[in-house]
Coordinates of C-alpha atoms and ligand atoms in Angstrom, one line a residue:
M1 CA -15.6 12.2 -0.9
E2 CA -18.2 14.0 -3.0
Q3 CA -20.0 11.3 -4.7
S4 CA -22.9 10.0 -3.2
N5 CA -22.8 6.8 -2.1
F6 CA -25.1 4.7 1.0
I7 CA -22.8 5.3 4.1
R8 CA -23.4 8.9 3.1
T9 CA -26.7 8.7 2.9
I10 CA -27.7 7.0 5.9
I11 CA -25.4 9.3 7.5
K12 CA -27.2 11.9 6.1
E13 CA -30.4 10.9 7.4
D14 CA -29.2 10.1 10.6
L15 CA -28.9 13.7 11.4
E16 CA -31.7 14.8 9.9
T17 CA -34.4 12.4 11.4
G18 CA -31.9 13.6 14.2
K19 CA -31.2 10.1 15.3
R20 CA -27.3 11.3 15.5
D21 CA -26.5 15.3 16.5
K22 CA -22.8 14.8 15.6
V23 CA -21.0 12.0 13.2
I24 CA -17.5 10.8 14.5
T25 CA -15.4 8.0 13.1
R26 CA -12.7 6.1 13.6
F27 CA -9.6 4.5 11.4
P28 CA -9.0 1.8 14.0
P29 CA -5.9 -0.7 12.6
E30 CA -4.2 -2.8 14.7
P31 CA -0.7 -2.3 15.4
N32 CA 0.8 -5.6 13.8
G33 CA 2.0 -4.6 10.8
Y34 CA 1.9 -1.2 8.1
L35 CA -0.8 -0.5 6.1
H36 CA -1.2 -1.4 2.6
I37 CA -3.5 0.6 0.6
G38 CA -6.7 -1.8 1.2
H39 CA -6.3 0.4 4.4
A40 CA -6.0 3.9 2.4
K41 CA -9.9 2.9 1.9
S42 CA -10.3 3.6 5.0
I43 CA -9.0 6.1 5.9
I44 CA -10.3 8.0 3.0
I45 CA -14.1 6.6 3.6
N46 CA -13.3 7.8 7.9
F47 CA -11.9 10.8 7.9
G48 CA -13.6 11.8 4.8
L49 CA -17.4 11.4 5.6
A50 CA -16.3 13.2 8.9
D51 CA -15.0 15.4 7.6
D52 CA -18.1 16.0 5.4
F53 CA -20.3 16.4 8.1
N54 CA -18.2 18.5 10.3
G55 CA -17.2 15.8 12.4
K56 CA -14.4 14.2 13.9
T57 CA -12.1 11.1 13.3
H58 CA -10.3 9.4 16.2
L59 CA -6.8 7.4 14.9
R60 CA -7.4 4.4 17.3
F61 CA -4.8 1.8 17.6
D62 CA -6.5 -1.8 18.4
D63 CA -3.6 -3.2 20.4
T64 CA -5.5 -6.2 21.6
N65 CA -3.4 -9.0 20.9
P66 CA -0.1 -8.8 23.0
L67 CA 1.8 -11.1 21.5
K68 CA 1.4 -9.7 17.6
E69 CA 2.0 -5.6 18.2
D70 CA 4.8 -2.9 18.4
Q71 CA 5.8 -0.2 18.6
E72 CA 7.4 0.4 15.4
Y73 CA 4.1 -0.7 13.3
V74 CA 2.3 2.4 15.9
D75 CA 4.7 4.5 14.6
A76 CA 4.7 3.7 10.8
I77 CA 0.9 3.6 11.1
K78 CA 0.8 7.1 12.1
E79 CA 3.2 8.3 9.4
D80 CA 1.3 6.9 7.1
V81 CA -1.9 8.7 7.4
K82 CA -0.3 11.7 8.2
W83 CA 1.3 11.0 4.6
L84 CA -2.1 10.3 2.7
G85 CA -2.7 13.8 4.3
Y86 CA -5.1 13.4 7.7
D87 CA -4.9 14.5 10.7
W88 CA -6.5 12.7 13.6
E89 CA -8.9 14.4 15.7
E90 CA -7.3 12.3 18.6
L91 CA -5.0 9.1 18.9
R92 CA -6.7 6.3 21.5
F93 CA -5.2 3.6 22.2
A94 CA -7.7 0.7 22.9
S95 CA -5.3 -0.8 25.5
N96 CA -6.0 2.5 27.8
Y97 CA -10.0 1.1 28.0
F98 CA -8.7 -2.4 30.0
D99 CA -9.7 -1.2 32.7
E100 CA -12.9 -0.3 31.7
M101 CA -13.6 -2.9 29.5
Y102 CA -12.9 -5.8 32.1
E103 CA -15.1 -4.4 34.7
R104 CA -18.0 -4.5 31.6
A105 CA -16.8 -8.3 32.0
V106 CA -17.9 -8.4 35.2
L107 CA -21.3 -6.4 34.6
L108 CA -21.9 -9.5 32.1
I109 CA -21.6 -12.5 34.8
K110 CA -23.4 -10.4 37.2
K111 CA -26.0 -10.1 34.7
G112 CA -25.5 -14.1 33.8
K113 CA -24.4 -13.1 30.7
A114 CA -21.2 -14.5 30.4
Y115 CA -19.1 -17.8 32.1
V116 CA -15.9 -18.9 32.8
D117 CA -15.4 -22.2 30.1
D118 CA -12.6 -24.5 31.1
L119 CA -12.7 -26.5 27.6
S120 CA -10.0 -26.0 25.7
Q121 CA -10.3 -24.3 21.8
E122 CA -10.5 -27.3 20.4
E123 CA -13.4 -28.7 22.0
I124 CA -14.5 -25.0 22.2
R125 CA -15.0 -25.4 18.3
E126 CA -16.1 -28.6 18.1
Y127 CA -18.9 -27.8 19.9
R128 CA -20.1 -25.5 18.0
G129 CA -21.1 -26.9 15.3
T130 CA -22.1 -25.9 11.9
L131 CA -24.6 -23.5 9.9
T132 CA -26.2 -26.6 9.3
E133 CA -25.9 -28.5 13.0
P134 CA -26.9 -27.0 16.2
G135 CA -24.1 -26.2 18.8
K136 CA -23.7 -28.1 21.9
E137 CA -23.6 -26.2 25.6
S138 CA -20.7 -26.9 27.4
P139 CA -20.7 -28.2 30.6
Y140 CA -19.6 -24.8 32.2
R141 CA -21.7 -23.0 31.3
N142 CA -24.4 -23.5 34.1
R143 CA -21.8 -22.1 36.4
S144 CA -22.8 -19.8 38.8
V145 CA -22.1 -16.1 39.3
E146 CA -20.5 -16.1 42.4
E147 CA -18.2 -19.2 40.8
N148 CA -17.8 -17.5 37.6
L149 CA -16.5 -13.8 39.4
D150 CA -14.4 -15.5 41.2
L151 CA -12.8 -17.8 38.4
F152 CA -12.8 -13.9 36.2
E153 CA -11.0 -12.4 38.9
R154 CA -8.5 -15.5 39.6
M155 CA -7.6 -15.8 35.8
R156 CA -6.6 -11.7 35.8
N157 CA -5.2 -12.5 38.5
G158 CA -2.0 -15.0 36.7
E159 CA -3.8 -18.3 38.8
F160 CA -4.5 -20.1 35.7
E161 CA -2.0 -21.0 32.2
N162 CA -2.6 -19.7 28.7
G163 CA -5.4 -21.3 27.3
S164 CA -6.7 -23.1 30.2
K165 CA -9.9 -21.2 30.3
V166 CA -11.7 -18.4 28.8
L167 CA -14.2 -16.0 29.6
R168 CA -17.4 -16.7 26.7
A169 CA -20.2 -14.5 26.7
K170 CA -23.5 -16.2 27.3
I171 CA -25.9 -16.0 24.5
D172 CA -27.1 -18.9 22.0
M173 CA -26.1 -21.7 21.2
S174 CA -27.9 -23.1 18.9
S175 CA -28.4 -19.4 16.6
P176 CA -28.2 -19.6 12.7
N177 CA -25.5 -17.4 13.2
L178 CA -22.2 -18.8 14.3
N179 CA -21.1 -15.9 16.5
L180 CA -23.7 -15.7 18.6
R181 CA -23.0 -19.4 19.5
D182 CA -21.6 -18.3 23.0
P183 CA -18.2 -16.9 21.6
V184 CA -15.4 -16.3 23.3
I185 CA -14.4 -12.8 25.0
Y186 CA -11.3 -13.0 27.1
R187 CA -8.9 -15.6 26.8
I188 CA -5.0 -15.6 28.9
S189 CA -1.9 -14.5 27.6
H190 CA 1.0 -14.4 30.1
A191 CA 3.0 -11.8 27.1
T192 CA 3.7 -8.1 27.5
H193 CA 2.2 -5.3 26.1
H194 CA 3.6 -2.8 23.7
N195 CA 1.0 0.0 26.0
T196 CA 0.9 -1.8 29.4
G197 CA 3.8 -4.2 29.9
D198 CA 2.5 -6.6 32.9
T199 CA 0.0 -5.6 34.3
W200 CA -2.5 -7.6 32.1
C201 CA -2.6 -11.4 31.5
I202 CA -5.5 -11.6 30.4
Y203 CA -7.1 -9.7 27.1
P204 CA -10.2 -9.1 25.3
M205 CA -11.5 -10.7 21.9
Y206 CA -11.7 -8.1 19.4
A207 CA -15.2 -9.1 18.9
F208 CA -15.7 -7.8 22.4
A209 CA -13.7 -5.0 22.3
H210 CA -14.5 -4.0 19.1
P211 CA -17.7 -2.7 20.0
L212 CA -17.1 -1.1 23.5
E213 CA -13.8 1.3 22.0
D214 CA -16.2 2.3 20.1
A215 CA -18.9 2.8 21.9
I216 CA -16.3 4.2 25.1
E217 CA -15.2 6.8 21.6
D218 CA -18.9 8.4 21.7
V219 CA -18.1 6.8 17.7
T220 CA -21.8 7.4 15.7
H221 CA -20.7 5.2 12.7
S222 CA -18.6 2.7 13.0
L223 CA -17.2 1.6 9.5
C224 CA -15.9 -1.6 9.0
T225 CA -15.3 -4.6 5.9
T226 CA -17.8 -6.7 4.0
E227 CA -16.4 -9.5 6.2
F228 CA -17.8 -8.3 9.6
E229 CA -21.5 -7.9 8.3
D230 CA -22.5 -11.6 10.0
Q231 CA -20.8 -9.8 13.4
R232 CA -23.0 -6.7 13.4
P233 CA -25.6 -8.9 15.8
L234 CA -23.0 -9.8 18.8
Y235 CA -21.4 -5.9 17.8
N236 CA -25.1 -4.7 19.0
W237 CA -25.5 -7.1 21.5
I238 CA -22.6 -6.3 23.4
V239 CA -22.8 -2.5 23.5
E240 CA -26.6 -3.4 24.6
E241 CA -26.0 -6.2 27.4
C242 CA -22.8 -4.4 28.3
E243 CA -25.4 -1.3 28.9
M244 CA -22.8 1.6 26.9
E245 CA -24.7 4.6 27.4
S246 CA -23.4 5.1 23.4
K247 CA -24.7 3.0 20.4
P248 CA -22.7 3.6 17.5
Q249 CA -23.8 1.9 14.3
Q250 CA -22.0 0.1 12.3
I251 CA -22.2 -0.3 9.1
E252 CA -20.0 -2.3 6.1
F253 CA -18.3 -1.4 2.8
G254 CA -16.8 -3.4 0.7
R255 CA -13.1 -4.5 0.5
L256 CA -10.7 -2.6 -1.7
N257 CA -8.8 -5.8 -3.3
I258 CA -6.4 -5.2 -6.4
T259 CA -5.2 -7.3 -8.9
N260 CA -1.5 -9.2 -8.7
T261 CA -1.3 -8.3 -4.9
V262 CA -1.9 -10.1 -2.1
M263 CA -3.3 -7.2 0.8
S264 CA -3.8 -9.0 3.6
K265 CA -1.3 -8.0 6.6
R266 CA -0.2 -12.0 7.5
K267 CA 0.9 -12.1 4.1
L268 CA 2.5 -9.2 3.8
K269 CA 4.2 -10.0 6.7
Q270 CA 5.1 -13.3 5.6
L271 CA 7.3 -12.1 2.6
V272 CA 9.3 -9.3 5.2
D273 CA 10.1 -12.6 7.0
E274 CA 10.9 -14.3 4.8
K275 CA 13.4 -12.2 2.8
I276 CA 11.0 -12.2 -0.2
V277 CA 10.8 -8.2 -0.7
D278 CA 13.3 -5.8 1.1
G279 CA 11.0 -4.6 4.4
W280 CA 7.6 -3.5 4.7
D281 CA 8.5 -0.3 2.3
D282 CA 10.1 -2.4 -0.4
P283 CA 8.8 -1.1 -3.9
R284 CA 6.8 -3.9 -5.0
M285 CA 4.8 -4.3 -1.7
P286 CA 1.1 -3.0 -1.7
T287 CA 1.9 -1.2 1.4
I288 CA 1.2 2.6 1.8
S289 CA 5.2 2.3 2.5
G290 CA 6.1 0.7 -0.4
L291 CA 3.6 2.9 -2.7
R292 CA 5.8 6.2 -1.4
R293 CA 9.1 4.1 -2.0
K294 CA 8.1 3.6 -5.3
G295 CA 7.0 7.2 -5.8
F296 CA 3.5 7.0 -5.7
T297 CA 2.1 10.6 -4.6
P298 CA -0.5 11.0 -2.0
G299 CA -2.7 12.4 -4.6
A300 CA -2.9 9.7 -7.1
I301 CA -3.8 7.4 -4.7
R302 CA -6.5 9.7 -3.3
E303 CA -8.1 9.9 -6.3
F304 CA -7.9 6.0 -7.2
V305 CA -9.4 5.4 -4.2
Q306 CA -12.2 7.3 -4.3
E307 CA -13.0 6.2 -8.3
T308 CA -13.3 2.8 -7.3
G309 CA -16.0 3.8 -4.8
V310 CA -17.5 2.6 -1.7
S311 CA -20.4 0.0 -2.2
K312 CA -21.3 -3.0 -0.9
G313 CA -19.2 -5.3 -3.6
S314 CA -15.2 -5.7 -3.7
G315 CA -14.0 -7.0 -6.9
A316 CA -9.8 -6.3 -7.8
V317 CA -9.3 -3.0 -9.0
D318 CA -7.1 -3.8 -12.2
E319 CA -3.3 -2.8 -11.0
A320 CA -3.7 -0.5 -13.8
M321 CA -5.7 2.1 -12.9
L322 CA -3.6 3.1 -9.9
E323 CA -1.3 3.8 -12.8
H324 CA -3.0 5.3 -14.0
Y325 CA -4.3 8.0 -12.1
V326 CA -0.4 8.3 -10.4
R327 CA 0.9 8.9 -14.5
E328 CA -2.2 12.0 -14.1
D329 CA -0.8 13.4 -11.1
L330 CA 2.8 13.7 -12.5
K331 CA 2.6 14.2 -16.2
L332 CA 1.9 18.3 -15.4
T333 CA 4.9 18.3 -12.3
S334 CA 7.9 16.1 -12.8
P335 CA 10.5 17.3 -15.1
R336 CA 10.9 15.4 -18.3
T337 CA 14.7 14.5 -18.5
M338 CA 16.7 11.5 -20.3
G339 CA 18.4 8.9 -18.9
I340 CA 20.0 5.4 -20.3
L341 CA 19.3 2.3 -18.7
R342 CA 21.6 -0.2 -21.3
P343 CA 24.9 2.2 -22.1
L344 CA 26.0 1.6 -25.8
K345 CA 28.4 4.1 -26.3
V346 CA 28.2 5.9 -30.1
V347 CA 31.1 8.4 -31.6
I348 CA 31.1 11.2 -33.3
T349 CA 33.9 10.9 -35.8
N350 CA 33.1 14.3 -37.4
Y351 CA 32.0 16.2 -33.8
P352 CA 36.0 17.6 -33.0
E353 CA 37.5 16.0 -30.1
D354 CA 37.9 18.7 -27.7
Q355 CA 34.5 21.0 -28.4
S356 CA 31.6 20.5 -26.4
E357 CA 28.2 22.4 -26.3
L358 CA 25.6 23.1 -24.9
L359 CA 21.9 22.9 -26.4
D360 CA 18.6 24.0 -24.6
A361 CA 16.1 21.5 -23.9
E362 CA 12.4 22.2 -22.4
N363 CA 11.9 20.8 -19.1
N364 CA 7.8 19.8 -19.6
P365 CA 6.2 20.3 -22.9
E366 CA 3.0 19.9 -21.4
N367 CA 3.9 22.4 -18.8
E368 CA 5.4 25.6 -20.0
E369 CA 6.4 27.1 -17.1
M370 CA 8.7 24.4 -16.0
G371 CA 11.1 26.2 -18.1
T372 CA 14.0 24.6 -19.6
R373 CA 17.9 23.3 -19.1
K374 CA 20.9 23.2 -20.9
I375 CA 22.3 19.9 -21.4
P376 CA 25.9 19.0 -23.2
F377 CA 26.5 17.4 -26.4
S378 CA 30.3 16.1 -27.7
R379 CA 32.3 13.8 -29.3
E380 CA 30.9 10.7 -27.4
I381 CA 27.5 9.9 -26.1
Y382 CA 24.9 7.3 -24.9
V383 CA 22.2 5.8 -25.9
E384 CA 19.7 2.3 -25.5
Q385 CA 21.3 -0.9 -26.7
D386 CA 18.2 -1.5 -28.1
D387 CA 17.7 1.4 -29.9
F388 CA 20.8 -0.3 -32.2
M389 CA 19.7 -3.2 -34.3
E390 CA 22.7 -4.9 -37.4
N391 CA 19.6 -6.4 -39.1
P392 CA 16.7 -4.7 -38.1
P393 CA 13.7 -6.0 -39.1
K394 CA 11.0 -4.2 -41.3
K395 CA 9.8 -0.4 -39.5
Y396 CA 12.4 -0.7 -37.4
F397 CA 13.4 3.4 -36.9
R398 CA 16.2 3.2 -34.9
L399 CA 19.9 2.7 -35.6
F400 CA 21.4 0.5 -37.8
P401 CA 23.9 0.1 -40.6
D402 CA 23.7 3.4 -42.5
N403 CA 20.6 4.0 -40.7
E404 CA 20.3 8.3 -39.9
V405 CA 18.0 9.4 -36.4
R406 CA 16.9 12.2 -34.8
L407 CA 18.8 12.7 -31.7
K408 CA 16.4 14.5 -28.9
H409 CA 17.2 17.9 -28.3
A410 CA 20.4 17.4 -30.9
Y411 CA 21.1 16.3 -34.3
F412 CA 21.1 13.8 -36.5
I413 CA 23.3 11.3 -36.6
K414 CA 24.2 8.5 -39.2
C415 CA 25.4 5.3 -37.9
N416 CA 28.7 3.6 -40.3
D417 CA 30.4 1.5 -38.3
V418 CA 29.8 -0.6 -36.2
I419 CA 32.6 -2.0 -33.4
K420 CA 32.3 -5.6 -31.4
D421 CA 34.6 -7.0 -29.2
E422 CA 36.3 -10.7 -29.6
E423 CA 33.0 -12.8 -28.8
G424 CA 30.8 -10.3 -31.9
N425 CA 29.0 -8.6 -29.2
V426 CA 28.5 -4.8 -30.4
I427 CA 30.2 -2.4 -27.6
E428 CA 30.6 0.5 -29.9
L429 CA 29.5 2.7 -32.8
H430 CA 31.1 5.0 -35.2
C431 CA 28.4 7.9 -36.6
T432 CA 28.1 11.6 -37.7
Y433 CA 25.8 14.1 -37.1
D434 CA 25.4 16.4 -39.7
I435 CA 24.7 20.8 -37.8
E436 CA 23.0 22.0 -40.3
T437 CA 20.0 19.3 -38.4
K438 CA 20.7 20.8 -34.9
S439 CA 17.2 21.0 -32.9
G440 CA 15.7 24.0 -33.0
S441 CA 17.6 25.2 -36.3
G442 CA 14.0 25.1 -38.1
F443 CA 15.8 22.8 -40.3
T444 CA 13.5 20.4 -43.3
G445 CA 15.5 19.3 -45.7
R446 CA 14.9 15.2 -45.0
K447 CA 13.0 14.1 -42.7
V448 CA 14.0 10.4 -40.4
K449 CA 11.4 8.5 -38.6
G450 CA 12.9 7.2 -35.2
T451 CA 14.1 10.0 -32.3
L452 CA 16.6 8.6 -30.3
H453 CA 16.8 9.8 -26.4
W454 CA 21.1 9.9 -25.1
V455 CA 23.4 10.6 -22.7
D456 CA 27.3 12.9 -23.2
A457 CA 29.5 10.8 -22.3
K458 CA 31.8 12.7 -20.4
S459 CA 29.8 14.4 -18.1
A460 CA 27.0 12.2 -17.7
I461 CA 26.5 10.8 -13.8
P462 CA 26.0 6.5 -13.8
A463 CA 22.8 5.7 -12.1
E464 CA 20.6 2.2 -10.9
F465 CA 17.7 1.9 -12.7
R466 CA 15.1 -0.5 -10.6
L467 CA 12.1 -1.6 -13.4
Y468 CA 9.6 -4.0 -10.4
E469 CA 7.0 -5.9 -12.5
P470 CA 4.3 -7.7 -10.0
L471 CA 5.0 -9.3 -7.1
V472 CA 2.4 -11.9 -7.9
L473 CA 1.4 -13.2 -11.1
D474 CA -2.6 -14.4 -10.2
E475 CA -5.0 -11.6 -10.5
Q476 CA -7.1 -13.1 -8.1
M477 CA -5.1 -13.7 -5.7
A478 CA -5.9 -10.7 -3.3
E479 CA -9.7 -11.4 -3.5
D480 CA -9.4 -15.3 -2.8
D481 CA -8.0 -15.2 1.1
S482 CA -8.1 -19.0 1.8
E483 CA -4.8 -20.4 3.3
E484 CA -5.4 -23.1 0.7
K485 CA -4.2 -21.5 -2.1
D486 CA -0.8 -20.7 -1.2
F487 CA 0.3 -16.7 -2.4
L488 CA 4.0 -17.9 -2.7
D489 CA 4.1 -19.9 -5.2
H490 CA 3.0 -17.6 -7.5
I491 CA 5.5 -15.5 -6.6
N492 CA 7.1 -13.5 -9.9
P493 CA 10.3 -14.3 -10.3
N494 CA 11.3 -11.1 -12.5
S495 CA 9.7 -9.0 -10.0
L496 CA 12.4 -6.7 -9.5
E497 CA 15.5 -5.9 -11.9
I498 CA 18.4 -3.9 -11.7
V499 CA 20.0 -2.1 -14.6
Q500 CA 23.2 0.5 -14.4
G501 CA 23.3 3.4 -16.8
F502 CA 23.6 6.8 -17.2
I503 CA 21.7 10.3 -16.7
E504 CA 22.7 13.8 -17.6
P505 CA 24.7 15.8 -15.6
N506 CA 22.1 18.9 -14.6
M507 CA 20.8 15.9 -12.4
K508 CA 23.4 16.0 -9.9
D509 CA 22.0 17.1 -6.7
V510 CA 18.5 14.9 -6.9
K511 CA 17.3 14.2 -4.0
P512 CA 14.9 11.3 -2.2
H513 CA 11.6 11.0 -3.6
D514 CA 12.6 13.9 -6.5
K515 CA 10.7 12.7 -9.2
F516 CA 11.3 12.6 -13.5
Q517 CA 9.4 11.6 -16.1
F518 CA 12.8 9.6 -18.1
F519 CA 11.5 10.3 -22.0
R520 CA 10.3 6.8 -23.3
H521 CA 10.5 4.9 -20.3
G522 CA 8.4 6.5 -18.1
Y523 CA 8.2 8.1 -14.8
F524 CA 11.0 7.9 -11.8
N525 CA 11.3 8.3 -8.1
V526 CA 14.8 8.9 -5.8
D527 CA 14.9 5.8 -4.0
P528 CA 15.8 6.7 0.1
K529 CA 16.9 3.9 0.5
Y530 CA 19.7 3.0 -1.7
S531 CA 20.5 6.3 -2.8
T532 CA 23.9 8.0 -2.8
S533 CA 25.8 11.4 -3.5
E534 CA 28.5 9.6 -6.4
K535 CA 25.3 7.7 -7.5
P536 CA 21.4 7.9 -7.5
V537 CA 19.0 5.0 -7.4
F538 CA 16.1 5.5 -9.2
N539 CA 12.7 2.7 -8.8
R540 CA 10.2 3.1 -11.8
I541 CA 6.7 4.0 -10.8
V542 CA 4.9 3.2 -13.8
S543 CA 5.7 3.1 -17.8
L544 CA 4.6 5.9 -20.0
K545 CA 2.0 3.1 -21.8
S546 CA -1.0 2.7 -20.3
S547 CA -3.8 -0.2 -21.4
F548 CA -6.3 1.6 -19.2
K549 CA -8.7 3.7 -20.8
I550 CA -11.5 5.3 -17.7
Ligands
ATP1 P1 -5.9 -7.1 7.0 O1 -6.8 -7.5 7.0 O2 -5.2 -6.7 5.0 O3 -4.6 -7.8 7.7 P2 -6.6 -6.0 9.0 O4 -8.9 -5.5 8.6 O5 -6.5 -6.7 9.7 O6 -6.0 -5.6 7.7 P3 -6.7 -4.0 10.7 O7 -5.4 -3.3 11.4 O8 -7.5 -4.8 11.8 O9 -6.3 -4.5 9.2 O10 -7.8 -2.6 9.5 C1 -8.1 -1.8 9.5 C2 -8.9 -0.8 9.0 O11 -9.5 -0.7 7.8 C3 -10.7 -2.0 9.7 O12 -11.4 -1.2 9.9 C4 -10.4 -2.7 8.2 O13 -11.7 -3.2 7.7 C5 -9.8 -1.4 7.1 N1 -9.3 -2.6 6.3 C6 -8.3 -4.0 5.8 N2 -8.1 -4.1 4.7 C7 -8.3 -3.2 4.1 C8 -9.7 -3.0 2.5 N3 -8.0 -4.1 1.6 N4 -10.2 -2.2 2.2 C9 -10.9 -1.9 3.3 N5 -10.6 -1.3 4.4 C10 -9.4 -2.6 4.4
MG2 MG1 -8.0 -7.3 11.9
MG3 MG1 -6.9 -9.2 8.9

């Protein structure tokens, strides 16, 4: 990340003043879901800053909650980080530090800084008080060190039920910062962990585990999002009181949110579990795997995230900005081609029945290096249904009775007859072509206003096109993470439209993730999940037009 930002400034100063002699950052996902584009911001910041200062970055799985975590997520997260273009110096698992965390908790007990509490979760919440009301001390707060050591060991040995006891840090029940009112640091959970199996039945809470993980790994700058700002005093308390040698510094930056989407693993998981989408990699999801399947490129995602910048603020960014960057990225690299999404047959009645020809077409007018191809043309072609109107309004320049249009890379054709079925639906057009008007012939005899794309009917390959709209119709949804606002009420019923059409025959060997610009329709990616050798499926990445201006 080249731009300067407040975190870079802090790191630079730390190095210049000798406060630090190296930079170690970490990206610490919890393996309880797939990564989303918000995580991409964290990845880019952590790996980017370390890289700029010749430091290193750990990929650390923050796997302290056995109930929600799974190997599937570990694998997916690794794949996504790599795909974004980053590689970690070291792969770490927080669960590998369970022994040390336990020892540090025992140290706190010995120092009189932690106690075993028998209050229920509910009671602990009540006793905690509010911003305007001081908390109340638990009746178990003044247990002796010996009793606490004994109870904590027995918690570890599995003598107690889930929820019957917790270990709490003994800090200050009247602190104005609620996080310091004796936070819970260990809970009982008789659950099998994806890494440590049944070794443990007590697990550290995030607020306790995270600072220890950072310190154990000698992380210098622990970068997280602003919702952890209030936790910073607790973070520092834990590093201090647990007598960690290394003293990482927590620095917060603003979350990335995008309009018309939700961006929390909990909500994304709900969409998957309730089958509102077709898995974590559904192209409508803001997950890295969803964006990849839709056809977004790592470069476009990186450019986008960098452009949104690093600050404390976290307004929702317009999704159009992300689309802008993928268009920019694909403009010069993806071949242009023609595809018909909703076919209407056109018979060119003056073109000989047994004849066909190959026409020249450039692959990318903005990038000559991409060369040219030959496309077949014969008596029957397909055009788009909505490129014809029997009774057109003014300024409609496409096909209508007696009107002439240009076929891209081919000839002018004129519509003479409209063929209908019994119900009056238009099923075919009869046109004539003018051999003089061949594309590239230099013909200047007359002009037409409309240019249509088309495919040769005999040789075209059937294809499926999947067109997407935002999954959630609420601009502020991503920002409002509150429970009250049920995002399921805002799901867009038209977020996926599937249409069956045709593509040029020279596309018969397309492979998953090949990207094209279909003339007039936008950029598409070959879907890796549903494409078959007979019929490719194309996900529309983005249409051609943009309302977004940089
Ligand atoms: P979510 O809240 O979406 O469920 P999370 O914060 O619980 O995500 P973690 O796996 O804990 O997910 O996140 C790993 C890292 O990614 C954390 O450091 C977190 O702060 C960061 N991160 C998560 N969401 C965003 C976001 N929208 N913008 C920037 N960073 C994010
Ligand atoms: Mg988290
Ligand atoms: Mg979260």
